[in-house]
């Protein structure tokens, strides 16, 4: 079975705050759902941040949120699955947006 080739954009963004990257992801996903844009891979590093997914609990943290913030580590509650994930300088993160509309709609609802 032969697969159709699709154009993909890969972008290195450098170090990006979590909130800024999250907004860009939402925009790219919305474009793909509307049939605009192309599949995109975003490669980047985040400023120090802990993301707490849907399965996370404050009990999973070793410090209070205020203590993390005082140490320069942002804390974000996110709609995605998982528990607690640290992202920071030197940690490569890759996000994708693709043409699969039903998957993208689900992703957009989660992002």
Coordinates of N, CA and C in Angstrom, one line a residue, residues 27-104:
X27 N -3.3 27.6 17.9 CA -3.5 28.3 16.7 C -3.2 27.4 15.5
X28 N -2.1 26.6 15.6 CA -1.8 25.7 14.5 C -2.9 24.6 14.3
X29 N -3.3 24.0 15.5 CA -4.4 23.0 15.4 C -5.6 23.6 14.8
X30 N -6.0 24.8 15.2 CA -7.2 25.4 14.7 C -7.1 25.6 13.2
X31 N -5.9 26.0 12.7 CA -5.7 26.1 11.2 C -5.9 24.8 10.5
X32 N -5.4 23.7 11.1 CA -5.5 22.4 10.4 C -6.9 22.0 10.4
X33 N -7.7 22.2 11.5 CA -9.1 21.8 11.5 C -9.9 22.6 10.4
X34 N -9.5 23.8 10.2 CA -10.2 24.6 9.2 C -9.6 24.3 7.8
X35 N -8.7 23.4 7.6 CA -8.2 23.1 6.3 C -7.1 24.0 5.8
X36 N -6.6 24.8 6.7 CA -5.5 25.8 6.3 C -4.2 25.3 6.9
X37 N -3.1 25.9 6.4 CA -1.8 25.5 7.0 C -1.3 24.2 6.5
X38 N -0.2 23.7 7.1 CA 0.3 22.4 6.8 C 0.7 21.7 8.1
X39 N 0.9 20.4 8.0 CA 1.3 19.7 9.2 C 2.6 20.3 9.7
X40 N 2.7 20.5 11.0 CA 3.8 21.2 11.6 C 4.4 20.5 12.8
X41 N 5.7 20.5 12.9 CA 6.4 20.0 14.1 C 7.1 21.2 14.7
X42 N 6.9 21.4 16.0 CA 7.5 22.5 16.7 C 8.6 21.9 17.6
X43 N 9.8 22.3 17.5 CA 10.9 21.8 18.4 C 11.3 23.0 19.2
X44 N 11.4 22.8 20.5 CA 11.7 23.9 21.4 C 12.2 23.4 22.8
X45 N 12.6 24.4 23.6 CA 12.9 24.2 25.0 C 11.9 25.2 25.7
X46 N 11.5 24.8 26.9 CA 10.7 25.7 27.7 C 11.5 26.4 28.8
X47 N 11.1 27.5 29.2 CA 11.6 28.1 30.4 C 11.1 27.1 31.5
X48 N 11.8 27.1 32.7 CA 11.4 26.1 33.7 C 9.9 26.2 34.1
X49 N 9.3 25.0 33.9 CA 7.8 24.9 34.2 C 7.5 23.4 34.6
X50 N 6.6 23.3 35.5 CA 6.0 22.0 35.9 C 4.6 22.1 35.3
X51 N 4.2 21.0 34.5 CA 2.8 20.9 34.1 C 2.2 19.8 34.8
X52 N 1.0 20.1 35.3 CA 0.2 19.1 36.1 C -1.0 18.8 35.2
X53 N -1.0 17.5 34.7 CA -2.0 17.0 33.9 C -3.3 16.7 34.6
X54 N -4.2 16.1 33.9 CA -5.5 15.8 34.5 C -5.4 14.8 35.6
X55 N -4.4 13.9 35.6 CA -4.2 12.9 36.6 C -3.4 13.4 37.8
X56 N -2.9 14.6 37.8 CA -2.0 15.1 38.8 C -2.8 15.6 40.0
X57 N -2.1 15.5 41.1 CA -2.6 16.0 42.4 C -1.6 16.8 43.1
X58 N -2.0 17.8 43.9 CA -1.0 18.6 44.6 C 0.0 17.7 45.5
X59 N -0.5 16.5 45.8 CA 0.3 15.6 46.6 C 1.5 15.1 45.8
X60 N 1.4 15.2 44.5 CA 2.5 14.8 43.6 C 3.7 15.7 43.7
X61 N 3.5 16.9 44.2 CA 4.6 17.9 44.2 C 5.3 17.8 45.6
X62 N 6.6 18.0 45.5 CA 7.5 18.0 46.7 C 7.4 19.3 47.4
X63 N 7.1 20.4 46.7 CA 7.0 21.7 47.3 C 5.6 22.3 47.0
X64 N 5.2 23.4 47.6 CA 4.0 24.0 47.3 C 4.2 24.8 46.0
X65 N 3.1 25.1 45.3 CA 3.2 25.8 44.0 C 3.9 27.1 44.3
X66 N 3.6 27.8 45.4 CA 4.2 29.1 45.7 C 5.8 28.9 45.8
X67 N 6.2 27.8 46.4 CA 7.6 27.6 46.6 C 8.3 27.4 45.2
X68 N 7.6 26.6 44.3 CA 8.2 26.5 43.0 C 8.3 27.8 42.3
X69 N 7.3 28.6 42.3 CA 7.3 29.9 41.7 C 8.4 30.8 42.2
X70 N 8.6 30.8 43.6 CA 9.6 31.5 44.2 C 11.0 31.1 43.7
X71 N 11.1 29.9 43.2 CA 12.4 29.3 42.7 C 12.5 29.5 41.2
X72 N 11.6 30.3 40.6 CA 11.6 30.5 39.2 C 11.1 29.4 38.3
X73 N 10.3 28.5 38.9 CA 9.7 27.5 38.1 C 8.2 27.7 38.1
X74 N 7.7 28.0 36.9 CA 6.2 28.2 36.7 C 5.5 26.9 36.9
X75 N 4.2 27.0 37.3 CA 3.4 25.8 37.5 C 2.1 26.0 36.7
X76 N 1.8 25.0 35.8 CA 0.7 25.2 34.9 C -0.2 23.9 35.1
X77 N -1.5 24.1 35.2 CA -2.5 23.0 35.2 C -2.9 22.9 33.8
X78 N -2.8 21.7 33.2 CA -3.1 21.5 31.8 C -4.1 20.5 31.6
X79 N -4.8 20.5 30.4 CA -5.9 19.6 30.1 C -5.5 18.3 29.6
X80 N -4.2 18.1 29.4 CA -3.7 16.8 28.9 C -3.6 15.8 30.0
X81 N -3.5 14.5 29.6 CA -3.4 13.4 30.5 C -2.0 13.5 31.3
X82 N -1.8 12.6 32.1 CA -0.5 12.5 32.8 C -0.6 13.1 34.2
X83 N 0.5 13.1 34.8 CA 0.6 13.7 36.2 C 1.4 15.0 36.1
X84 N 2.6 14.9 36.7 CA 3.5 16.1 36.7 C 4.7 15.9 35.8
X85 N 5.0 16.9 35.0 CA 6.1 16.8 34.1 C 6.9 18.1 34.2
X86 N 8.2 18.0 34.4 CA 9.1 19.2 34.4 C 9.6 19.4 33.0
X87 N 9.6 20.6 32.5 CA 10.2 21.0 31.2 C 11.1 22.2 31.6
X88 N 12.3 22.2 31.0 CA 13.2 23.3 31.2 C 14.3 23.4 30.2
X89 N 15.2 24.4 30.3 CA 16.3 24.5 29.4 C 17.1 23.2 29.3
X90 N 17.4 22.9 28.0 CA 18.1 21.6 27.8 C 17.3 20.4 27.5
X91 N 16.0 20.6 27.8 CA 15.0 19.5 27.5 C 14.3 19.7 26.2
X92 N 14.6 18.9 25.2 CA 14.0 19.1 23.9 C 12.5 18.6 24.0
X93 N 11.6 19.5 23.5 CA 10.2 19.2 23.4 C 9.8 19.3 21.9
X94 N 9.0 18.3 21.5 CA 8.5 18.4 20.1 C 7.0 18.3 20.1
X95 N 6.3 19.2 19.6 CA 4.8 19.2 19.5 C 4.5 19.1 18.0
X96 N 3.3 18.5 17.7 CA 2.9 18.3 16.3 C 1.5 18.7 16.1
X97 N 1.2 19.2 14.9 CA -0.2 19.3 14.4 C -0.3 18.7 13.1
X98 N -1.3 17.9 12.9 CA -1.5 17.1 11.7 C -2.8 17.3 11.1
X99 N -3.0 16.8 9.9 CA -4.2 17.0 9.1 C -5.4 16.1 9.6
X100 N -5.2 15.1 10.4 CA -6.3 14.2 10.8 C -7.3 15.0 11.6
X101 N -8.4 15.4 10.9 CA -9.4 16.4 11.5 C -10.0 15.8 12.8
X102 N -10.4 14.6 12.9 CA -11.1 14.1 14.1 C -10.1 14.1 15.2
X103 N -8.8 13.7 15.0 CA -7.8 13.7 16.0 C -7.5 15.1 16.4
X104 N -7.4 16.0 15.4 CA -7.1 17.4 15.8 C -8.2 18.0 16.6

